[in-house]
Amino acid sequence: MGTVEQALETQLSNIETKTGKSRIALMADITASGKTKHGDIVAWLKSDYGLGHGDANSLTHFALRGGTFAVPENAAADDVLDAIYKDKKAHQRPIHEALMAGINGFGEFEIAPKQGYVSLRRKKQFAMLGPKTNDRFELGLNLKDAIDDPRVKALPPGGMCQYVVPLTEAAQVDDSLMAIVKRAYDAAG
């Protein structure tokens, strides 16, 4: 079992301790709630069980995948990206591909596709990338250090990322931006 799988297993054990329920019982509760959409389940777990967003999100993924964190075999990477970058957002896919071309050279990491974006993780998440609107792509970064680049916007504490970089074209993915992403990658490992 790799470090990401170990971290998720530890997170589930901690959720069991916090709630006083086994993961099987929690999955049964989720089923009994009648909620089927990811966001609805996350909100319900946060409200009814007092879980933080990260725990509720991970438990929801675990439950919706039938008690595993494995991505179904039929969910090929291109299919996931096709779903994210479709219709009015299709023109943003080259930004994604430019970022991934650079990030792939950093070393090992996990790609965790979500409904509207892709999360990149080592021991912890270091980046999120995907379309924010039909016209704007966002690169979210987890990095505690200050970033001195006018394109990088600090976010309020408590979110999924500390910084966001709005992008509108692949040409904006330059060496300076990739150096910042590398800092986030290194800090997550």
PDB file of C-alpha atoms in Angstrom:
ATOM      1  CA  MET A   1       0.000   0.000   0.000  1.00  0.00           C
ATOM      2  CA  GLY A   2       1.479   3.379  -1.032  1.00  0.00           C
ATOM      3  CA  THR A   3       1.722   6.434   1.178  1.00  0.00           C
ATOM      4  CA  VAL A   4      -1.440   8.013  -0.258  1.00  0.00           C
ATOM      5  CA  GLU A   5      -3.428   4.841   0.435  1.00  0.00           C
ATOM      6  CA  GLN A   6      -1.952   4.677   3.948  1.00  0.00           C
ATOM      7  CA  ALA A   7      -2.927   8.299   4.582  1.00  0.00           C
ATOM      8  CA  LEU A   8      -6.493   7.645   3.421  1.00  0.00           C
ATOM      9  CA  GLU A   9      -6.697   4.520   5.579  1.00  0.00           C
ATOM     10  CA  THR A  10      -5.477   6.537   8.586  1.00  0.00           C
ATOM     11  CA  GLN A  11      -8.031   9.249   7.796  1.00  0.00           C
ATOM     12  CA  LEU A  12     -10.848   6.664   7.750  1.00  0.00           C
ATOM     13  CA  SER A  13      -9.674   5.241  11.084  1.00  0.00           C
ATOM     14  CA  ASN A  14      -9.677   8.748  12.544  1.00  0.00           C
ATOM     15  CA  ILE A  15     -13.213   9.339  11.193  1.00  0.00           C
ATOM     16  CA  GLU A  16     -14.332   6.100  12.859  1.00  0.00           C
ATOM     17  CA  THR A  17     -12.844   7.321  16.146  1.00  0.00           C
ATOM     18  CA  LYS A  18     -14.433  10.793  15.824  1.00  0.00           C
ATOM     19  CA  THR A  19     -17.891   9.444  15.023  1.00  0.00           C
ATOM     20  CA  GLY A  20     -17.806   6.285  17.133  1.00  0.00           C
ATOM     21  CA  LYS A  21     -19.053   4.351  14.094  1.00  0.00           C
ATOM     22  CA  SER A  22     -17.369   1.867  11.799  1.00  0.00           C
ATOM     23  CA  ARG A  23     -16.925   2.754   8.144  1.00  0.00           C
ATOM     24  CA  ILE A  24     -19.524   0.101   7.280  1.00  0.00           C
ATOM     25  CA  ALA A  25     -22.024   1.756   9.643  1.00  0.00           C
ATOM     26  CA  LEU A  26     -21.202   5.181   8.211  1.00  0.00           C
ATOM     27  CA  MET A  27     -21.741   3.894   4.664  1.00  0.00           C
ATOM     28  CA  ALA A  28     -25.095   2.442   5.767  1.00  0.00           C
ATOM     29  CA  ASP A  29     -26.023   5.829   7.270  1.00  0.00           C
ATOM     30  CA  ILE A  30     -25.115   7.564   4.010  1.00  0.00           C
ATOM     31  CA  THR A  31     -27.301   5.125   2.067  1.00  0.00           C
ATOM     32  CA  ALA A  32     -30.151   5.561   4.563  1.00  0.00           C
ATOM     33  CA  SER A  33     -29.914   9.359   4.230  1.00  0.00           C
ATOM     34  CA  GLY A  34     -31.234   9.032   0.677  1.00  0.00           C
ATOM     35  CA  LYS A  35     -28.609  11.441  -0.580  1.00  0.00           C
ATOM     36  CA  THR A  36     -26.866  10.405  -3.796  1.00  0.00           C
ATOM     37  CA  LYS A  37     -24.974  13.503  -4.976  1.00  0.00           C
ATOM     38  CA  HIS A  38     -21.418  13.982  -3.759  1.00  0.00           C
ATOM     39  CA  GLY A  39     -21.914  17.578  -2.587  1.00  0.00           C
ATOM     40  CA  ASP A  40     -25.160  16.740  -0.766  1.00  0.00           C
ATOM     41  CA  ILE A  41     -23.503  13.867   1.086  1.00  0.00           C
ATOM     42  CA  VAL A  42     -20.495  16.007   2.056  1.00  0.00           C
ATOM     43  CA  ALA A  43     -22.774  18.766   3.396  1.00  0.00           C
ATOM     44  CA  TRP A  44     -24.845  16.208   5.301  1.00  0.00           C
ATOM     45  CA  LEU A  45     -21.768  14.597   6.893  1.00  0.00           C
ATOM     46  CA  LYS A  46     -20.453  18.002   7.917  1.00  0.00           C
ATOM     47  CA  SER A  47     -23.810  18.983   9.409  1.00  0.00           C
ATOM     48  CA  ASP A  48     -24.934  15.726  11.035  1.00  0.00           C
ATOM     49  CA  TYR A  49     -21.563  14.300  12.076  1.00  0.00           C
ATOM     50  CA  GLY A  50     -19.561  17.492  12.589  1.00  0.00           C
ATOM     51  CA  LEU A  51     -16.862  16.341  10.177  1.00  0.00           C
ATOM     52  CA  GLY A  52     -14.510  18.818   8.550  1.00  0.00           C
ATOM     53  CA  HIS A  53     -14.641  19.200   4.785  1.00  0.00           C
ATOM     54  CA  GLY A  54     -11.639  16.961   4.101  1.00  0.00           C
ATOM     55  CA  ASP A  55     -12.968  14.088   6.214  1.00  0.00           C
ATOM     56  CA  ALA A  56     -16.492  14.405   4.802  1.00  0.00           C
ATOM     57  CA  ASN A  57     -15.142  14.540   1.246  1.00  0.00           C
ATOM     58  CA  SER A  58     -12.919  11.461   1.690  1.00  0.00           C
ATOM     59  CA  LEU A  59     -15.680   9.464   3.392  1.00  0.00           C
ATOM     60  CA  THR A  60     -18.080  10.395   0.586  1.00  0.00           C
ATOM     61  CA  HIS A  61     -15.620   9.213  -2.089  1.00  0.00           C
ATOM     62  CA  PHE A  62     -15.083   5.996  -0.132  1.00  0.00           C
ATOM     63  CA  ALA A  63     -18.833   5.361   0.180  1.00  0.00           C
ATOM     64  CA  LEU A  64     -19.718   6.258  -3.409  1.00  0.00           C
ATOM     65  CA  ARG A  65     -17.024   3.873  -4.667  1.00  0.00           C
ATOM     66  CA  GLY A  66     -18.483   0.996  -2.682  1.00  0.00           C
ATOM     67  CA  GLY A  67     -15.990   0.965   0.180  1.00  0.00           C
ATOM     68  CA  THR A  68     -12.772   1.647  -1.701  1.00  0.00           C
ATOM     69  CA  PHE A  69     -10.697   4.621  -2.806  1.00  0.00           C
ATOM     70  CA  ALA A  70      -9.832   2.981  -6.118  1.00  0.00           C
ATOM     71  CA  VAL A  71     -11.094   4.776  -9.202  1.00  0.00           C
ATOM     72  CA  PRO A  72     -13.265   2.430 -11.239  1.00  0.00           C
ATOM     73  CA  GLU A  73     -11.324   0.802 -14.084  1.00  0.00           C
ATOM     74  CA  ASN A  74     -13.742   2.166 -16.670  1.00  0.00           C
ATOM     75  CA  ALA A  75     -13.005   5.747 -15.621  1.00  0.00           C
ATOM     76  CA  ALA A  76     -10.058   6.327 -17.947  1.00  0.00           C
ATOM     77  CA  ALA A  77      -8.111   9.566 -17.494  1.00  0.00           C
ATOM     78  CA  ASP A  78      -9.147  10.891 -20.890  1.00  0.00           C
ATOM     79  CA  ASP A  79     -12.812  10.220 -20.103  1.00  0.00           C
ATOM     80  CA  VAL A  80     -12.520  12.228 -16.884  1.00  0.00           C
ATOM     81  CA  LEU A  81     -10.785  15.102 -18.666  1.00  0.00           C
ATOM     82  CA  ASP A  82     -13.320  14.962 -21.492  1.00  0.00           C
ATOM     83  CA  ALA A  83     -16.070  15.414 -18.906  1.00  0.00           C
ATOM     84  CA  ILE A  84     -14.303  18.352 -17.237  1.00  0.00           C
ATOM     85  CA  TYR A  85     -13.292  20.097 -20.473  1.00  0.00           C
ATOM     86  CA  LYS A  86     -16.455  19.834 -22.518  1.00  0.00           C
ATOM     87  CA  ASP A  87     -18.622  22.279 -24.404  1.00  0.00           C
ATOM     88  CA  LYS A  88     -17.809  25.893 -23.464  1.00  0.00           C
ATOM     89  CA  LYS A  89     -14.824  24.807 -21.335  1.00  0.00           C
ATOM     90  CA  ALA A  90     -13.108  22.701 -24.026  1.00  0.00           C
ATOM     91  CA  HIS A  91     -10.782  25.553 -25.020  1.00  0.00           C
ATOM     92  CA  GLN A  92      -9.213  25.427 -21.517  1.00  0.00           C
ATOM     93  CA  ARG A  93      -7.823  21.911 -21.863  1.00  0.00           C
ATOM     94  CA  PRO A  94      -4.511  23.115 -23.404  1.00  0.00           C
ATOM     95  CA  ILE A  95      -3.868  25.041 -20.162  1.00  0.00           C
ATOM     96  CA  HIS A  96      -4.354  21.814 -18.205  1.00  0.00           C
ATOM     97  CA  GLU A  97      -2.063  19.926 -20.574  1.00  0.00           C
ATOM     98  CA  ALA A  98       0.650  22.604 -20.402  1.00  0.00           C
ATOM     99  CA  LEU A  99       0.624  22.476 -16.605  1.00  0.00           C
ATOM    100  CA  MET A 100       0.665  18.669 -16.520  1.00  0.00           C
ATOM    101  CA  ALA A 101       3.541  18.543 -19.005  1.00  0.00           C
ATOM    102  CA  GLY A 102       5.646  20.517 -16.541  1.00  0.00           C
ATOM    103  CA  ILE A 103       4.392  18.812 -13.387  1.00  0.00           C
ATOM    104  CA  ASN A 104       5.007  15.319 -14.785  1.00  0.00           C
ATOM    105  CA  GLY A 105       8.723  16.132 -14.794  1.00  0.00           C
ATOM    106  CA  PHE A 106       8.785  16.782 -11.024  1.00  0.00           C
ATOM    107  CA  GLY A 107       8.552  13.147  -9.923  1.00  0.00           C
ATOM    108  CA  GLU A 108       5.872  10.857  -8.493  1.00  0.00           C
ATOM    109  CA  PHE A 109       2.449  12.120  -7.462  1.00  0.00           C
ATOM    110  CA  GLU A 110      -1.166  11.001  -7.474  1.00  0.00           C
ATOM    111  CA  ILE A 111      -3.795  12.401  -9.823  1.00  0.00           C
ATOM    112  CA  ALA A 112      -7.226  12.429  -8.181  1.00  0.00           C
ATOM    113  CA  PRO A 113      -9.936  13.524 -10.620  1.00  0.00           C
ATOM    114  CA  LYS A 114     -12.935  15.226  -9.040  1.00  0.00           C
ATOM    115  CA  GLN A 115     -16.201  16.313 -10.625  1.00  0.00           C
ATOM    116  CA  GLY A 116     -14.986  19.623 -12.055  1.00  0.00           C
ATOM    117  CA  TYR A 117     -11.234  19.673 -11.471  1.00  0.00           C
ATOM    118  CA  VAL A 118      -8.174  17.494 -10.865  1.00  0.00           C
ATOM    119  CA  SER A 119      -6.410  17.265  -7.502  1.00  0.00           C
ATOM    120  CA  LEU A 120      -2.668  16.514  -7.439  1.00  0.00           C
ATOM    121  CA  ARG A 121      -1.255  14.891  -4.294  1.00  0.00           C
ATOM    122  CA  ARG A 122       1.938  13.628  -2.777  1.00  0.00           C
ATOM    123  CA  LYS A 123       1.699  13.108   0.988  1.00  0.00           C
ATOM    124  CA  LYS A 124      -0.854  15.900   0.800  1.00  0.00           C
ATOM    125  CA  GLN A 125      -2.521  17.876  -1.949  1.00  0.00           C
ATOM    126  CA  PHE A 126      -0.224  20.387  -3.620  1.00  0.00           C
ATOM    127  CA  ALA A 127      -2.372  21.630  -6.518  1.00  0.00           C
ATOM    128  CA  MET A 128      -5.865  21.686  -7.976  1.00  0.00           C
ATOM    129  CA  LEU A 129      -6.468  22.523 -11.609  1.00  0.00           C
ATOM    130  CA  GLY A 130      -9.500  22.978 -13.762  1.00  0.00           C
ATOM    131  CA  PRO A 131     -11.975  25.428 -15.242  1.00  0.00           C
ATOM    132  CA  LYS A 132     -13.434  27.920 -12.770  1.00  0.00           C
ATOM    133  CA  THR A 133     -15.860  29.406 -15.303  1.00  0.00           C
ATOM    134  CA  ASN A 134     -16.419  29.023 -19.033  1.00  0.00           C
ATOM    135  CA  ASP A 135     -13.740  31.670 -19.598  1.00  0.00           C
ATOM    136  CA  ARG A 136     -11.285  31.202 -16.740  1.00  0.00           C
ATOM    137  CA  PHE A 137      -9.071  28.323 -15.628  1.00  0.00           C
ATOM    138  CA  GLU A 138      -7.769  28.199 -12.058  1.00  0.00           C
ATOM    139  CA  LEU A 139      -4.655  26.646 -10.631  1.00  0.00           C
ATOM    140  CA  GLY A 140      -4.981  26.259  -6.866  1.00  0.00           C
ATOM    141  CA  LEU A 141      -1.777  25.863  -4.861  1.00  0.00           C
ATOM    142  CA  ASN A 142      -1.085  24.640  -1.345  1.00  0.00           C
ATOM    143  CA  LEU A 143       2.012  26.403  -0.118  1.00  0.00           C
ATOM    144  CA  LYS A 144       2.587  28.021   3.257  1.00  0.00           C
ATOM    145  CA  ASP A 145       5.385  30.277   1.932  1.00  0.00           C
ATOM    146  CA  ALA A 146       4.725  33.731   0.549  1.00  0.00           C
ATOM    147  CA  ILE A 147       4.582  33.909  -3.237  1.00  0.00           C
ATOM    148  CA  ASP A 148       5.841  37.037  -4.926  1.00  0.00           C
ATOM    149  CA  ASP A 149       4.136  36.941  -8.306  1.00  0.00           C
ATOM    150  CA  PRO A 150       1.365  39.356  -9.331  1.00  0.00           C
ATOM    151  CA  ARG A 151      -0.590  36.525 -11.000  1.00  0.00           C
ATOM    152  CA  VAL A 152      -0.873  34.581  -7.740  1.00  0.00           C
ATOM    153  CA  LYS A 153      -3.757  35.565  -5.456  1.00  0.00           C
ATOM    154  CA  ALA A 154      -3.823  34.676  -1.761  1.00  0.00           C
ATOM    155  CA  LEU A 155      -7.040  33.059  -0.524  1.00  0.00           C
ATOM    156  CA  PRO A 156      -8.673  33.373   2.896  1.00  0.00           C
ATOM    157  CA  PRO A 157      -7.497  30.797   5.476  1.00  0.00           C
ATOM    158  CA  GLY A 158      -9.411  27.543   5.817  1.00  0.00           C
ATOM    159  CA  GLY A 159      -9.935  26.738   2.146  1.00  0.00           C
ATOM    160  CA  MET A 160      -8.692  23.867   0.033  1.00  0.00           C
ATOM    161  CA  CYS A 161      -5.736  25.985  -1.206  1.00  0.00           C
ATOM    162  CA  GLN A 162      -3.771  28.971   0.053  1.00  0.00           C
ATOM    163  CA  TYR A 163      -3.327  30.505  -3.406  1.00  0.00           C
ATOM    164  CA  VAL A 164      -5.052  30.606  -6.766  1.00  0.00           C
ATOM    165  CA  VAL A 165      -3.692  31.541 -10.180  1.00  0.00           C
ATOM    166  CA  PRO A 166      -6.333  32.521 -12.753  1.00  0.00           C
ATOM    167  CA  LEU A 167      -5.267  31.581 -16.285  1.00  0.00           C
ATOM    168  CA  THR A 168      -6.861  32.200 -19.660  1.00  0.00           C
ATOM    169  CA  GLU A 169      -4.359  30.626 -22.085  1.00  0.00           C
ATOM    170  CA  ALA A 170      -1.633  27.977 -22.150  1.00  0.00           C
ATOM    171  CA  ALA A 171       1.058  30.574 -22.938  1.00  0.00           C
ATOM    172  CA  GLN A 172       0.694  31.848 -19.354  1.00  0.00           C
ATOM    173  CA  VAL A 173       2.199  28.577 -18.114  1.00  0.00           C
ATOM    174  CA  ASP A 174       5.796  29.787 -18.087  1.00  0.00           C
ATOM    175  CA  ASP A 175       9.001  28.884 -16.225  1.00  0.00           C
ATOM    176  CA  SER A 176       8.214  31.334 -13.416  1.00  0.00           C
ATOM    177  CA  LEU A 177       4.802  29.766 -12.773  1.00  0.00           C
ATOM    178  CA  MET A 178       6.200  26.238 -12.972  1.00  0.00           C
ATOM    179  CA  ALA A 179       8.857  27.168 -10.384  1.00  0.00           C
ATOM    180  CA  ILE A 180       6.059  28.144  -7.987  1.00  0.00           C
ATOM    181  CA  VAL A 181       4.197  24.889  -8.675  1.00  0.00           C
ATOM    182  CA  LYS A 182       7.463  23.003  -8.017  1.00  0.00           C
ATOM    183  CA  ARG A 183       7.738  24.716  -4.627  1.00  0.00           C
ATOM    184  CA  ALA A 184       4.221  23.491  -3.750  1.00  0.00           C
ATOM    185  CA  TYR A 185       5.110  20.001  -5.039  1.00  0.00           C
ATOM    186  CA  ASP A 186       8.273  19.894  -2.904  1.00  0.00           C
ATOM    187  CA  ALA A 187       6.435  21.127   0.203  1.00  0.00           C
ATOM    188  CA  ALA A 188       3.817  18.356  -0.148  1.00  0.00           C
ATOM    189  CA  GLY A 189       6.269  15.516  -0.205  1.00  0.00           C
TER     190      GLY A 189
END
